[in-house]
PDB file of C-alpha atoms in Angstrom:
ATOM      1  CA  MET A   1      20.684   2.884  -0.384  1.00  0.00           C
ATOM      2  CA  PRO A   2      19.888   5.835  -2.461  1.00  0.00           C
ATOM      3  CA  SER A   3      16.392   6.892  -1.537  1.00  0.00           C
ATOM      4  CA  ASP A   4      14.975   5.991  -4.960  1.00  0.00           C
ATOM      5  CA  ASP A   5      15.329   2.060  -4.407  1.00  0.00           C
ATOM      6  CA  LEU A   6      11.900   0.750  -3.648  1.00  0.00           C
ATOM      7  CA  LEU A   7      12.134  -1.076   0.010  1.00  0.00           C
ATOM      8  CA  VAL A   8       8.660  -2.718   1.372  1.00  0.00           C
ATOM      9  CA  ALA A   9       8.776  -3.924   5.131  1.00  0.00           C
ATOM     10  CA  VAL A  10       6.312  -5.836   6.847  1.00  0.00           C
ATOM     11  CA  GLU A  11       5.442  -6.429  10.579  1.00  0.00           C
ATOM     12  CA  THR A  12       2.114  -7.263  12.518  1.00  0.00           C
ATOM     13  CA  SER A  13       1.105  -6.062  15.711  1.00  0.00           C
ATOM     14  CA  ALA A  14       0.035  -7.642  18.847  1.00  0.00           C
ATOM     15  CA  ASP A  15      -3.532  -6.525  18.058  1.00  0.00           C
ATOM     16  CA  ASP A  16      -2.874  -8.500  14.613  1.00  0.00           C
ATOM     17  CA  VAL A  17      -3.333  -5.050  12.373  1.00  0.00           C
ATOM     18  CA  VAL A  18      -0.627  -5.710   9.665  1.00  0.00           C
ATOM     19  CA  LEU A  19       1.615  -2.948   8.249  1.00  0.00           C
ATOM     20  CA  ILE A  20       3.220  -2.931   5.161  1.00  0.00           C
ATOM     21  CA  SER A  21       5.531   0.134   4.886  1.00  0.00           C
ATOM     22  CA  VAL A  22       6.532   1.348   1.362  1.00  0.00           C
ATOM     23  CA  ARG A  23       9.525   3.428   0.607  1.00  0.00           C
ATOM     24  CA  GLY A  24      10.944   4.980  -2.613  1.00  0.00           C
ATOM     25  CA  SER A  25       9.810   4.425  -6.344  1.00  0.00           C
ATOM     26  CA  LEU A  26       7.262   1.575  -7.186  1.00  0.00           C
ATOM     27  CA  ASP A  27       7.229   1.638 -11.087  1.00  0.00           C
ATOM     28  CA  GLY A  28       8.039  -1.190 -13.793  1.00  0.00           C
ATOM     29  CA  TRP A  29      11.495  -0.795 -13.634  1.00  0.00           C
ATOM     30  CA  SER A  30      11.537  -1.641  -9.725  1.00  0.00           C
ATOM     31  CA  ASP A  31      10.425  -4.993  -8.011  1.00  0.00           C
ATOM     32  CA  CYS A  32       6.917  -4.826  -7.113  1.00  0.00           C
ATOM     33  CA  ASP A  33       6.798  -8.370  -6.707  1.00  0.00           C
ATOM     34  CA  ALA A  34       7.764  -7.326  -3.170  1.00  0.00           C
ATOM     35  CA  LEU A  35       4.608  -5.417  -2.513  1.00  0.00           C
ATOM     36  CA  ALA A  36       1.958  -7.866  -4.383  1.00  0.00           C
ATOM     37  CA  GLU A  37       3.451 -10.668  -2.127  1.00  0.00           C
ATOM     38  CA  ALA A  38       3.034  -8.414   0.661  1.00  0.00           C
ATOM     39  CA  LEU A  39      -0.689  -7.676   0.185  1.00  0.00           C
ATOM     40  CA  SER A  40      -1.546 -11.536  -0.937  1.00  0.00           C
ATOM     41  CA  ARG A  41       0.008 -12.890   2.521  1.00  0.00           C
ATOM     42  CA  ALA A  42      -1.697 -10.146   4.753  1.00  0.00           C
ATOM     43  CA  ALA A  43      -4.886 -11.010   2.822  1.00  0.00           C
ATOM     44  CA  GLN A  44      -4.703 -14.506   3.760  1.00  0.00           C
ATOM     45  CA  GLY A  45      -3.873 -14.577   7.124  1.00  0.00           C
ATOM     46  CA  SER A  46      -6.215 -13.935  10.549  1.00  0.00           C
ATOM     47  CA  THR A  47      -5.337 -10.168  10.649  1.00  0.00           C
ATOM     48  CA  GLN A  48      -7.670  -7.866  11.682  1.00  0.00           C
ATOM     49  CA  GLN A  49      -6.619  -4.968   9.447  1.00  0.00           C
ATOM     50  CA  THR A  50      -3.814  -3.655   6.819  1.00  0.00           C
ATOM     51  CA  VAL A  51      -2.316  -0.789   6.643  1.00  0.00           C
ATOM     52  CA  VAL A  52       0.157   0.370   3.641  1.00  0.00           C
ATOM     53  CA  ASP A  53       2.283   3.079   4.243  1.00  0.00           C
ATOM     54  CA  LEU A  54       2.593   5.126   1.500  1.00  0.00           C
ATOM     55  CA  SER A  55       4.109   8.746   3.149  1.00  0.00           C
ATOM     56  CA  ARG A  56       7.317   6.946   2.004  1.00  0.00           C
ATOM     57  CA  LEU A  57       6.633   6.318  -1.486  1.00  0.00           C
ATOM     58  CA  THR A  58       7.973   9.322  -3.799  1.00  0.00           C
ATOM     59  CA  PHE A  59       6.964   7.767  -7.189  1.00  0.00           C
ATOM     60  CA  ALA A  60       4.012   5.073  -8.473  1.00  0.00           C
ATOM     61  CA  ASP A  61       2.801   4.108 -11.855  1.00  0.00           C
ATOM     62  CA  SER A  62       0.208   1.527 -13.135  1.00  0.00           C
ATOM     63  CA  THR A  63       2.173  -1.249 -11.485  1.00  0.00           C
ATOM     64  CA  ALA A  64       2.030   0.049  -8.581  1.00  0.00           C
ATOM     65  CA  LEU A  65      -1.660   0.782  -8.726  1.00  0.00           C
ATOM     66  CA  HIS A  66      -2.303  -2.439  -9.998  1.00  0.00           C
ATOM     67  CA  ALA A  67      -0.166  -4.114  -7.241  1.00  0.00           C
ATOM     68  CA  LEU A  68      -2.467  -2.374  -4.890  1.00  0.00           C
ATOM     69  CA  LEU A  69      -5.914  -3.227  -6.826  1.00  0.00           C
ATOM     70  CA  HIS A  70      -5.199  -6.678  -6.416  1.00  0.00           C
ATOM     71  CA  GLY A  71      -4.112  -6.462  -2.794  1.00  0.00           C
ATOM     72  CA  LEU A  72      -7.377  -4.486  -2.345  1.00  0.00           C
ATOM     73  CA  ARG A  73      -9.520  -7.395  -4.320  1.00  0.00           C
ATOM     74  CA  LYS A  74      -8.054 -10.092  -1.897  1.00  0.00           C
ATOM     75  CA  HIS A  75      -8.390  -8.396   0.897  1.00  0.00           C
ATOM     76  CA  ALA A  76     -12.111  -7.988   0.019  1.00  0.00           C
ATOM     77  CA  GLU A  77     -12.586 -11.174  -0.955  1.00  0.00           C
ATOM     78  CA  ASN A  78     -11.576 -12.370   3.276  1.00  0.00           C
ATOM     79  CA  GLY A  79     -13.278  -9.603   4.384  1.00  0.00           C
ATOM     80  CA  ILE A  80     -10.377  -7.868   5.596  1.00  0.00           C
ATOM     81  CA  PRO A  81     -10.016  -4.036   6.052  1.00  0.00           C
ATOM     82  CA  LEU A  82      -7.235  -2.336   3.741  1.00  0.00           C
ATOM     83  CA  VAL A  83      -6.260   0.979   4.490  1.00  0.00           C
ATOM     84  CA  LEU A  84      -3.870   2.971   2.523  1.00  0.00           C
ATOM     85  CA  ALA A  85      -1.642   5.783   5.103  1.00  0.00           C
ATOM     86  CA  GLY A  86       0.075   8.905   4.317  1.00  0.00           C
ATOM     87  CA  PRO A  87       0.252  11.519   3.750  1.00  0.00           C
ATOM     88  CA  LEU A  88       1.055  11.208   0.061  1.00  0.00           C
ATOM     89  CA  HIS A  89       3.718  12.332  -2.258  1.00  0.00           C
ATOM     90  CA  PRO A  90       2.058  14.668  -4.972  1.00  0.00           C
ATOM     91  CA  SER A  91       2.816  12.371  -8.068  1.00  0.00           C
ATOM     92  CA  VAL A  92       1.473   9.337  -5.733  1.00  0.00           C
ATOM     93  CA  SER A  93      -1.688  11.326  -5.051  1.00  0.00           C
ATOM     94  CA  ARG A  94      -1.818  12.254  -8.915  1.00  0.00           C
ATOM     95  CA  LEU A  95      -1.723   8.512  -9.673  1.00  0.00           C
ATOM     96  CA  PHE A  96      -4.994   8.224  -7.896  1.00  0.00           C
ATOM     97  CA  GLU A  97      -6.867  10.932  -9.277  1.00  0.00           C
ATOM     98  CA  VAL A  98      -5.871  10.959 -13.208  1.00  0.00           C
ATOM     99  CA  THR A  99      -6.798   6.761 -12.755  1.00  0.00           C
ATOM    100  CA  GLY A 100     -10.287   7.553 -10.888  1.00  0.00           C
ATOM    101  CA  THR A 101      -9.321   4.950  -8.388  1.00  0.00           C
ATOM    102  CA  HIS A 102      -8.993   7.316  -5.661  1.00  0.00           C
ATOM    103  CA  ALA A 103     -12.998   6.166  -4.273  1.00  0.00           C
ATOM    104  CA  ALA A 104     -11.698   2.284  -4.817  1.00  0.00           C
ATOM    105  CA  PHE A 105      -9.831   2.884  -1.747  1.00  0.00           C
ATOM    106  CA  ARG A 106      -9.681   3.731   2.085  1.00  0.00           C
ATOM    107  CA  PHE A 107      -7.248   6.426   2.570  1.00  0.00           C
ATOM    108  CA  ALA A 108      -5.942   7.930   6.496  1.00  0.00           C
ATOM    109  CA  ASP A 109      -3.603  10.936   6.806  1.00  0.00           C
ATOM    110  CA  SER A 110      -1.234   8.936   9.020  1.00  0.00           C
ATOM    111  CA  VAL A 111      -0.425   5.053  10.052  1.00  0.00           C
ATOM    112  CA  GLU A 112      -2.214   6.112  13.349  1.00  0.00           C
ATOM    113  CA  GLN A 113      -5.073   7.672  12.088  1.00  0.00           C
ATOM    114  CA  ALA A 114      -5.431   4.395   9.262  1.00  0.00           C
ATOM    115  CA  ARG A 115      -5.201   2.158  12.517  1.00  0.00           C
ATOM    116  CA  THR A 116      -8.446   3.359  13.789  1.00  0.00           C
ATOM    117  CA  CYS A 117     -10.609   3.604  10.420  1.00  0.00           C
TER     118      CYS A 117
END
């Protein structure tokens, strides 16, 4: 599988933390439905927290941002914390900066750190 192909994996830990790992490119040309669906399912569950590991995401555009913002809104409606974990690729970090959405999300430097947020 080429490294720019989108892959979304979901796992739930014993302490009810959902980890959504995203790898590759998340843009209008990739199938963002997998991320949107994973975020929606996590927001509807009885989980303690959702962590989205973006450390292996190499590129993201407004399609990705829309999926993340929608997931954030659903999590907030259900009182479930959503944390984005890095380290972020510079192009992914730039997306949050240029759109002014960085402050909307809670970020952590790693998945381990995100679990303590």
